[in-house]
Amino acid sequence: MVLSVQVRRFLLSGVLATAVHFAVALAMIETAHAEPAIANAVAFTVATAFSYVINTLWSFGSSIDGRTLARFVTVQLLGVVLAAAVSGTVDWLGGHYIVGIICVPVFVTPVTYTLHRLWTYRPRVQT
């Protein structure tokens, strides 16, 4: 299976955003002695901002503006709900939590990519 340049960039952007999240959370916990929940909330916010910028400019070749930002955040929030639903379903079915963790990117990534491609970064209709 050959993935388009856009899909490969989207996937790499996700890996980089995850690394940003990890680095920020770790730094806050280890150096600032922040509570893990607070550190992860801040790290999630920073990683989401990073993800928005890199996906907007690099993955989708769009411009940073209020419209794409609002749509990006909406899709990301939907992704959080979907992640909880996927892992909750695996748990409800009696699966190990590791299976749920593995299933989250398998199910959530294609949905968020598709929504970003078709809605977040959809070109504006000129009237």
PDB file of N, CA and C in Angstrom, residues 28-107:
ATOM      1  N   MET A  28       7.901  19.200  32.684  1.00  0.00           N
ATOM      2  CA  MET A  28       7.124  19.813  33.760  1.00  0.00           C
ATOM      3  C   MET A  28       7.129  18.959  35.028  1.00  0.00           C
ATOM      4  N   ILE A  29       7.041  17.657  34.865  1.00  0.00           N
ATOM      5  CA  ILE A  29       7.013  16.758  36.024  1.00  0.00           C
ATOM      6  C   ILE A  29       8.389  16.676  36.675  1.00  0.00           C
ATOM      7  N   GLU A  30       9.420  16.518  35.861  1.00  0.00           N
ATOM      8  CA  GLU A  30      10.766  16.306  36.393  1.00  0.00           C
ATOM      9  C   GLU A  30      11.450  17.581  36.876  1.00  0.00           C
ATOM     10  N   THR A  31      11.253  18.685  36.168  1.00  0.00           N
ATOM     11  CA  THR A  31      11.985  19.903  36.554  1.00  0.00           C
ATOM     12  C   THR A  31      11.143  20.887  37.348  1.00  0.00           C
ATOM     13  N   ALA A  32       9.863  20.980  37.027  1.00  0.00           N
ATOM     14  CA  ALA A  32       8.996  21.930  37.728  1.00  0.00           C
ATOM     15  C   ALA A  32       8.175  21.239  38.822  1.00  0.00           C
ATOM     16  N   HIS A  33       8.306  19.919  38.919  1.00  0.00           N
ATOM     17  CA  HIS A  33       7.586  19.127  39.924  1.00  0.00           C
ATOM     18  C   HIS A  33       6.072  19.327  39.852  1.00  0.00           C
ATOM     19  N   ALA A  34       5.582  19.503  38.623  1.00  0.00           N
ATOM     20  CA  ALA A  34       4.143  19.654  38.409  1.00  0.00           C
ATOM     21  C   ALA A  34       3.440  18.322  38.621  1.00  0.00           C
ATOM     22  N   GLU A  35       2.194  18.399  39.009  1.00  0.00           N
ATOM     23  CA  GLU A  35       1.379  17.196  39.121  1.00  0.00           C
ATOM     24  C   GLU A  35       1.202  16.596  37.727  1.00  0.00           C
ATOM     25  N   PRO A  36       1.254  15.280  37.594  1.00  0.00           N
ATOM     26  CA  PRO A  36       1.131  14.663  36.268  1.00  0.00           C
ATOM     27  C   PRO A  36      -0.115  15.071  35.501  1.00  0.00           C
ATOM     28  N   ALA A  37      -1.253  15.195  36.164  1.00  0.00           N
ATOM     29  CA  ALA A  37      -2.486  15.573  35.457  1.00  0.00           C
ATOM     30  C   ALA A  37      -2.362  16.976  34.868  1.00  0.00           C
ATOM     31  N   ILE A  38      -1.810  17.892  35.637  1.00  0.00           N
ATOM     32  CA  ILE A  38      -1.618  19.266  35.151  1.00  0.00           C
ATOM     33  C   ILE A  38      -0.590  19.273  34.024  1.00  0.00           C
ATOM     34  N   ALA A  39       0.508  18.564  34.224  1.00  0.00           N
ATOM     35  CA  ALA A  39       1.564  18.508  33.210  1.00  0.00           C
ATOM     36  C   ALA A  39       1.032  17.941  31.898  1.00  0.00           C
ATOM     37  N   ASN A  40       0.217  16.904  31.975  1.00  0.00           N
ATOM     38  CA  ASN A  40      -0.328  16.305  30.760  1.00  0.00           C
ATOM     39  C   ASN A  40      -1.363  17.199  30.099  1.00  0.00           C
ATOM     40  N   ALA A  41      -2.126  17.937  30.878  1.00  0.00           N
ATOM     41  CA  ALA A  41      -3.090  18.875  30.294  1.00  0.00           C
ATOM     42  C   ALA A  41      -2.352  19.980  29.541  1.00  0.00           C
ATOM     43  N   VAL A  42      -1.301  20.522  30.146  1.00  0.00           N
ATOM     44  CA  VAL A  42      -0.498  21.551  29.475  1.00  0.00           C
ATOM     45  C   VAL A  42       0.176  20.955  28.240  1.00  0.00           C
ATOM     46  N   ALA A  43       0.745  19.776  28.393  1.00  0.00           N
ATOM     47  CA  ALA A  43       1.434  19.120  27.285  1.00  0.00           C
ATOM     48  C   ALA A  43       0.479  18.836  26.135  1.00  0.00           C
ATOM     49  N   PHE A  44      -0.737  18.412  26.438  1.00  0.00           N
ATOM     50  CA  PHE A  44      -1.737  18.164  25.405  1.00  0.00           C
ATOM     51  C   PHE A  44      -2.046  19.450  24.644  1.00  0.00           C
ATOM     52  N   THR A  45      -2.186  20.542  25.373  1.00  0.00           N
ATOM     53  CA  THR A  45      -2.483  21.833  24.751  1.00  0.00           C
ATOM     54  C   THR A  45      -1.344  22.281  23.847  1.00  0.00           C
ATOM     55  N   VAL A  46      -0.116  22.168  24.336  1.00  0.00           N
ATOM     56  CA  VAL A  46       1.058  22.551  23.539  1.00  0.00           C
ATOM     57  C   VAL A  46       1.171  21.654  22.306  1.00  0.00           C
ATOM     58  N   ALA A  47       0.983  20.360  22.488  1.00  0.00           N
ATOM     59  CA  ALA A  47       1.088  19.422  21.366  1.00  0.00           C
ATOM     60  C   ALA A  47      -0.016  19.663  20.333  1.00  0.00           C
ATOM     61  N   THR A  48      -1.209  20.029  20.786  1.00  0.00           N
ATOM     62  CA  THR A  48      -2.292  20.325  19.858  1.00  0.00           C
ATOM     63  C   THR A  48      -1.979  21.581  19.049  1.00  0.00           C
ATOM     64  N   ALA A  49      -1.434  22.607  19.705  1.00  0.00           N
ATOM     65  CA  ALA A  49      -1.038  23.827  18.985  1.00  0.00           C
ATOM     66  C   ALA A  49       0.050  23.509  17.964  1.00  0.00           C
ATOM     67  N   PHE A  50       1.036  22.722  18.371  1.00  0.00           N
ATOM     68  CA  PHE A  50       2.098  22.300  17.455  1.00  0.00           C
ATOM     69  C   PHE A  50       1.495  21.527  16.278  1.00  0.00           C
ATOM     70  N   SER A  51       0.595  20.604  16.587  1.00  0.00           N
ATOM     71  CA  SER A  51      -0.035  19.788  15.558  1.00  0.00           C
ATOM     72  C   SER A  51      -0.815  20.652  14.570  1.00  0.00           C
ATOM     73  N   TYR A  52      -1.517  21.642  15.087  1.00  0.00           N
ATOM     74  CA  TYR A  52      -2.271  22.538  14.207  1.00  0.00           C
ATOM     75  C   TYR A  52      -1.339  23.251  13.233  1.00  0.00           C
ATOM     76  N   VAL A  53      -0.263  23.806  13.750  1.00  0.00           N
ATOM     77  CA  VAL A  53       0.663  24.568  12.906  1.00  0.00           C
ATOM     78  C   VAL A  53       1.317  23.667  11.864  1.00  0.00           C
ATOM     79  N   ILE A  54       1.862  22.531  12.284  1.00  0.00           N
ATOM     80  CA  ILE A  54       2.593  21.669  11.344  1.00  0.00           C
ATOM     81  C   ILE A  54       1.639  21.045  10.315  1.00  0.00           C
ATOM     82  N   ASN A  55       0.446  20.642  10.763  1.00  0.00           N
ATOM     83  CA  ASN A  55      -0.502  20.064   9.808  1.00  0.00           C
ATOM     84  C   ASN A  55      -1.043  21.111   8.847  1.00  0.00           C
ATOM     85  N   THR A  56      -1.322  22.299   9.364  1.00  0.00           N
ATOM     86  CA  THR A  56      -1.853  23.346   8.503  1.00  0.00           C
ATOM     87  C   THR A  56      -0.850  23.730   7.422  1.00  0.00           C
ATOM     88  N   LEU A  57       0.379  24.005   7.845  1.00  0.00           N
ATOM     89  CA  LEU A  57       1.379  24.493   6.894  1.00  0.00           C
ATOM     90  C   LEU A  57       2.017  23.396   6.056  1.00  0.00           C
ATOM     91  N   TRP A  58       2.333  22.272   6.675  1.00  0.00           N
ATOM     92  CA  TRP A  58       3.124  21.243   5.999  1.00  0.00           C
ATOM     93  C   TRP A  58       2.264  20.127   5.421  1.00  0.00           C
ATOM     94  N   SER A  59       1.388  19.535   6.227  1.00  0.00           N
ATOM     95  CA  SER A  59       0.608  18.388   5.743  1.00  0.00           C
ATOM     96  C   SER A  59      -0.436  18.796   4.711  1.00  0.00           C
ATOM     97  N   PHE A  60      -1.148  19.905   4.988  1.00  0.00           N
ATOM     98  CA  PHE A  60      -2.258  20.283   4.130  1.00  0.00           C
ATOM     99  C   PHE A  60      -1.989  21.530   3.298  1.00  0.00           C
ATOM    100  N   GLY A  61      -0.850  22.188   3.490  1.00  0.00           N
ATOM    101  CA  GLY A  61      -0.485  23.350   2.683  1.00  0.00           C
ATOM    102  C   GLY A  61      -1.520  24.456   2.730  1.00  0.00           C
ATOM    103  N   SER A  62      -2.060  24.697   3.894  1.00  0.00           N
ATOM    104  CA  SER A  62      -3.106  25.702   4.053  1.00  0.00           C
ATOM    105  C   SER A  62      -2.538  26.894   4.817  1.00  0.00           C
ATOM    106  N   SER A  63      -3.401  27.841   5.142  1.00  0.00           N
ATOM    107  CA  SER A  63      -2.953  29.004   5.899  1.00  0.00           C
ATOM    108  C   SER A  63      -3.557  28.969   7.296  1.00  0.00           C
ATOM    109  N   ILE A  64      -2.822  29.536   8.222  1.00  0.00           N
ATOM    110  CA  ILE A  64      -3.275  29.609   9.602  1.00  0.00           C
ATOM    111  C   ILE A  64      -4.298  30.737   9.699  1.00  0.00           C
ATOM    112  N   ASP A  65      -5.515  30.370  10.126  1.00  0.00           N
ATOM    113  CA  ASP A  65      -6.550  31.378  10.320  1.00  0.00           C
ATOM    114  C   ASP A  65      -7.579  30.832  11.303  1.00  0.00           C
ATOM    115  N   GLY A  66      -8.500  31.690  11.682  1.00  0.00           N
ATOM    116  CA  GLY A  66      -9.508  31.311  12.672  1.00  0.00           C
ATOM    117  C   GLY A  66     -10.401  30.178  12.229  1.00  0.00           C
ATOM    118  N   ARG A  67     -10.710  30.141  10.944  1.00  0.00           N
ATOM    119  CA  ARG A  67     -11.596  29.099  10.412  1.00  0.00           C
ATOM    120  C   ARG A  67     -10.953  27.720  10.553  1.00  0.00           C
ATOM    121  N   THR A  68      -9.717  27.584  10.075  1.00  0.00           N
ATOM    122  CA  THR A  68      -9.068  26.273  10.170  1.00  0.00           C
ATOM    123  C   THR A  68      -8.766  25.914  11.623  1.00  0.00           C
ATOM    124  N   LEU A  69      -8.436  26.907  12.444  1.00  0.00           N
ATOM    125  CA  LEU A  69      -8.165  26.626  13.863  1.00  0.00           C
ATOM    126  C   LEU A  69      -9.408  26.083  14.555  1.00  0.00           C
ATOM    127  N   ALA A  70     -10.539  26.736  14.360  1.00  0.00           N
ATOM    128  CA  ALA A  70     -11.784  26.281  14.996  1.00  0.00           C
ATOM    129  C   ALA A  70     -12.155  24.876  14.525  1.00  0.00           C
ATOM    130  N   ARG A  71     -12.015  24.637  13.245  1.00  0.00           N
ATOM    131  CA  ARG A  71     -12.339  23.309  12.714  1.00  0.00           C
ATOM    132  C   ARG A  71     -11.348  22.257  13.209  1.00  0.00           C
ATOM    133  N   PHE A  72     -10.064  22.608  13.259  1.00  0.00           N
ATOM    134  CA  PHE A  72      -9.042  21.679  13.736  1.00  0.00           C
ATOM    135  C   PHE A  72      -9.343  21.265  15.174  1.00  0.00           C
ATOM    136  N   VAL A  73      -9.614  22.242  16.028  1.00  0.00           N
ATOM    137  CA  VAL A  73      -9.908  21.948  17.431  1.00  0.00           C
ATOM    138  C   VAL A  73     -11.166  21.091  17.549  1.00  0.00           C
ATOM    139  N   THR A  74     -12.171  21.375  16.747  1.00  0.00           N
ATOM    140  CA  THR A  74     -13.400  20.573  16.761  1.00  0.00           C
ATOM    141  C   THR A  74     -13.105  19.121  16.405  1.00  0.00           C
ATOM    142  N   VAL A  75     -12.314  18.909  15.366  1.00  0.00           N
ATOM    143  CA  VAL A  75     -11.965  17.542  14.960  1.00  0.00           C
ATOM    144  C   VAL A  75     -11.132  16.865  16.046  1.00  0.00           C
ATOM    145  N   GLN A  76     -10.202  17.588  16.650  1.00  0.00           N
ATOM    146  CA  GLN A  76      -9.370  16.999  17.702  1.00  0.00           C
ATOM    147  C   GLN A  76     -10.227  16.606  18.905  1.00  0.00           C
ATOM    148  N   LEU A  77     -11.201  17.438  19.264  1.00  0.00           N
ATOM    149  CA  LEU A  77     -12.088  17.091  20.373  1.00  0.00           C
ATOM    150  C   LEU A  77     -12.923  15.863  20.033  1.00  0.00           C
ATOM    151  N   LEU A  78     -13.387  15.772  18.801  1.00  0.00           N
ATOM    152  CA  LEU A  78     -14.088  14.574  18.358  1.00  0.00           C
ATOM    153  C   LEU A  78     -13.163  13.357  18.456  1.00  0.00           C
ATOM    154  N   GLY A  79     -11.886  13.556  18.116  1.00  0.00           N
ATOM    155  CA  GLY A  79     -10.905  12.472  18.227  1.00  0.00           C
ATOM    156  C   GLY A  79     -10.738  11.990  19.655  1.00  0.00           C
ATOM    157  N   VAL A  80     -10.767  12.914  20.616  1.00  0.00           N
ATOM    158  CA  VAL A  80     -10.664  12.534  22.032  1.00  0.00           C
ATOM    159  C   VAL A  80     -11.874  11.681  22.429  1.00  0.00           C
ATOM    160  N   VAL A  81     -13.059  12.101  22.009  1.00  0.00           N
ATOM    161  CA  VAL A  81     -14.277  11.343  22.314  1.00  0.00           C
ATOM    162  C   VAL A  81     -14.215   9.969  21.660  1.00  0.00           C
ATOM    163  N   LEU A  82     -13.785   9.924  20.417  1.00  0.00           N
ATOM    164  CA  LEU A  82     -13.674   8.650  19.709  1.00  0.00           C
ATOM    165  C   LEU A  82     -12.635   7.739  20.368  1.00  0.00           C
ATOM    166  N   ALA A  83     -11.524   8.309  20.809  1.00  0.00           N
ATOM    167  CA  ALA A  83     -10.489   7.523  21.498  1.00  0.00           C
ATOM    168  C   ALA A  83     -11.057   6.886  22.765  1.00  0.00           C
ATOM    169  N   ALA A  84     -11.806   7.670  23.529  1.00  0.00           N
ATOM    170  CA  ALA A  84     -12.423   7.130  24.738  1.00  0.00           C
ATOM    171  C   ALA A  84     -13.430   6.038  24.388  1.00  0.00           C
ATOM    172  N   ALA A  85     -14.195   6.257  23.326  1.00  0.00           N
ATOM    173  CA  ALA A  85     -15.195   5.267  22.913  1.00  0.00           C
ATOM    174  C   ALA A  85     -14.539   3.964  22.457  1.00  0.00           C
ATOM    175  N   VAL A  86     -13.469   4.083  21.694  1.00  0.00           N
ATOM    176  CA  VAL A  86     -12.773   2.882  21.199  1.00  0.00           C
ATOM    177  C   VAL A  86     -12.184   2.094  22.366  1.00  0.00           C
ATOM    178  N   SER A  87     -11.444   2.773  23.234  1.00  0.00           N
ATOM    179  CA  SER A  87     -10.831   2.052  24.356  1.00  0.00           C
ATOM    180  C   SER A  87     -11.901   1.537  25.317  1.00  0.00           C
ATOM    181  N   GLY A  88     -12.977   2.311  25.501  1.00  0.00           N
ATOM    182  CA  GLY A  88     -14.074   1.845  26.351  1.00  0.00           C
ATOM    183  C   GLY A  88     -14.767   0.629  25.783  1.00  0.00           C
ATOM    184  N   THR A  89     -14.912   0.589  24.472  1.00  0.00           N
ATOM    185  CA  THR A  89     -15.540  -0.568  23.817  1.00  0.00           C
ATOM    186  C   THR A  89     -14.678  -1.813  23.983  1.00  0.00           C
ATOM    187  N   VAL A  90     -13.375  -1.652  23.792  1.00  0.00           N
ATOM    188  CA  VAL A  90     -12.465  -2.794  23.983  1.00  0.00           C
ATOM    189  C   VAL A  90     -12.578  -3.303  25.419  1.00  0.00           C
ATOM    190  N   ASP A  91     -12.606  -2.385  26.370  1.00  0.00           N
ATOM    191  CA  ASP A  91     -12.740  -2.769  27.777  1.00  0.00           C
ATOM    192  C   ASP A  91     -14.072  -3.474  28.020  1.00  0.00           C
ATOM    193  N   TRP A  92     -15.150  -2.921  27.488  1.00  0.00           N
ATOM    194  CA  TRP A  92     -16.482  -3.497  27.651  1.00  0.00           C
ATOM    195  C   TRP A  92     -16.549  -4.918  27.075  1.00  0.00           C
ATOM    196  N   LEU A  93     -15.817  -5.120  25.967  1.00  0.00           N
ATOM    197  CA  LEU A  93     -15.783  -6.444  25.345  1.00  0.00           C
ATOM    198  C   LEU A  93     -14.860  -7.418  26.075  1.00  0.00           C
ATOM    199  N   GLY A  94     -14.188  -6.920  27.124  1.00  0.00           N
ATOM    200  CA  GLY A  94     -13.309  -7.789  27.911  1.00  0.00           C
ATOM    201  C   GLY A  94     -11.882  -7.827  27.416  1.00  0.00           C
ATOM    202  N   GLY A  95     -11.533  -6.946  26.484  1.00  0.00           N
ATOM    203  CA  GLY A  95     -10.167  -6.917  25.970  1.00  0.00           C
ATOM    204  C   GLY A  95      -9.201  -6.265  26.947  1.00  0.00           C
ATOM    205  N   HIS A  96      -7.950  -6.598  26.831  1.00  0.00           N
ATOM    206  CA  HIS A  96      -6.892  -6.015  27.661  1.00  0.00           C
ATOM    207  C   HIS A  96      -6.725  -4.541  27.300  1.00  0.00           C
ATOM    208  N   TYR A  97      -6.375  -3.731  28.281  1.00  0.00           N
ATOM    209  CA  TYR A  97      -6.253  -2.291  28.022  1.00  0.00           C
ATOM    210  C   TYR A  97      -5.204  -1.969  26.967  1.00  0.00           C
ATOM    211  N   ILE A  98      -4.193  -2.811  26.828  1.00  0.00           N
ATOM    212  CA  ILE A  98      -3.175  -2.602  25.790  1.00  0.00           C
ATOM    213  C   ILE A  98      -3.817  -2.701  24.405  1.00  0.00           C
ATOM    214  N   VAL A  99      -4.757  -3.611  24.244  1.00  0.00           N
ATOM    215  CA  VAL A  99      -5.478  -3.735  22.973  1.00  0.00           C
ATOM    216  C   VAL A  99      -6.228  -2.436  22.691  1.00  0.00           C
ATOM    217  N   GLY A 100      -6.827  -1.860  23.714  1.00  0.00           N
ATOM    218  CA  GLY A 100      -7.505  -0.583  23.551  1.00  0.00           C
ATOM    219  C   GLY A 100      -6.556   0.515  23.133  1.00  0.00           C
ATOM    220  N   ILE A 101      -5.379   0.559  23.742  1.00  0.00           N
ATOM    221  CA  ILE A 101      -4.373   1.560  23.384  1.00  0.00           C
ATOM    222  C   ILE A 101      -3.951   1.403  21.929  1.00  0.00           C
ATOM    223  N   ILE A 102      -3.771   0.181  21.498  1.00  0.00           N
ATOM    224  CA  ILE A 102      -3.373  -0.091  20.114  1.00  0.00           C
ATOM    225  C   ILE A 102      -4.499   0.277  19.143  1.00  0.00           C
ATOM    226  N   CYS A 103      -5.740   0.018  19.542  1.00  0.00           N
ATOM    227  CA  CYS A 103      -6.881   0.288  18.666  1.00  0.00           C
ATOM    228  C   CYS A 103      -7.140   1.780  18.466  1.00  0.00           C
ATOM    229  N   VAL A 104      -6.778   2.595  19.446  1.00  0.00           N
ATOM    230  CA  VAL A 104      -7.081   4.030  19.343  1.00  0.00           C
ATOM    231  C   VAL A 104      -6.485   4.646  18.075  1.00  0.00           C
ATOM    232  N   PRO A 105      -5.163   4.575  17.847  1.00  0.00           N
ATOM    233  CA  PRO A 105      -4.664   5.198  16.614  1.00  0.00           C
ATOM    234  C   PRO A 105      -5.141   4.501  15.347  1.00  0.00           C
ATOM    235  N   VAL A 106      -5.395   3.205  15.435  1.00  0.00           N
ATOM    236  CA  VAL A 106      -5.868   2.471  14.261  1.00  0.00           C
ATOM    237  C   VAL A 106      -7.223   2.996  13.799  1.00  0.00           C
ATOM    238  N   PHE A 107      -8.097   3.327  14.744  1.00  0.00           N
ATOM    239  CA  PHE A 107      -9.431   3.814  14.394  1.00  0.00           C
ATOM    240  C   PHE A 107      -9.528   5.333  14.328  1.00  0.00           C
TER     241      PHE A 107
END
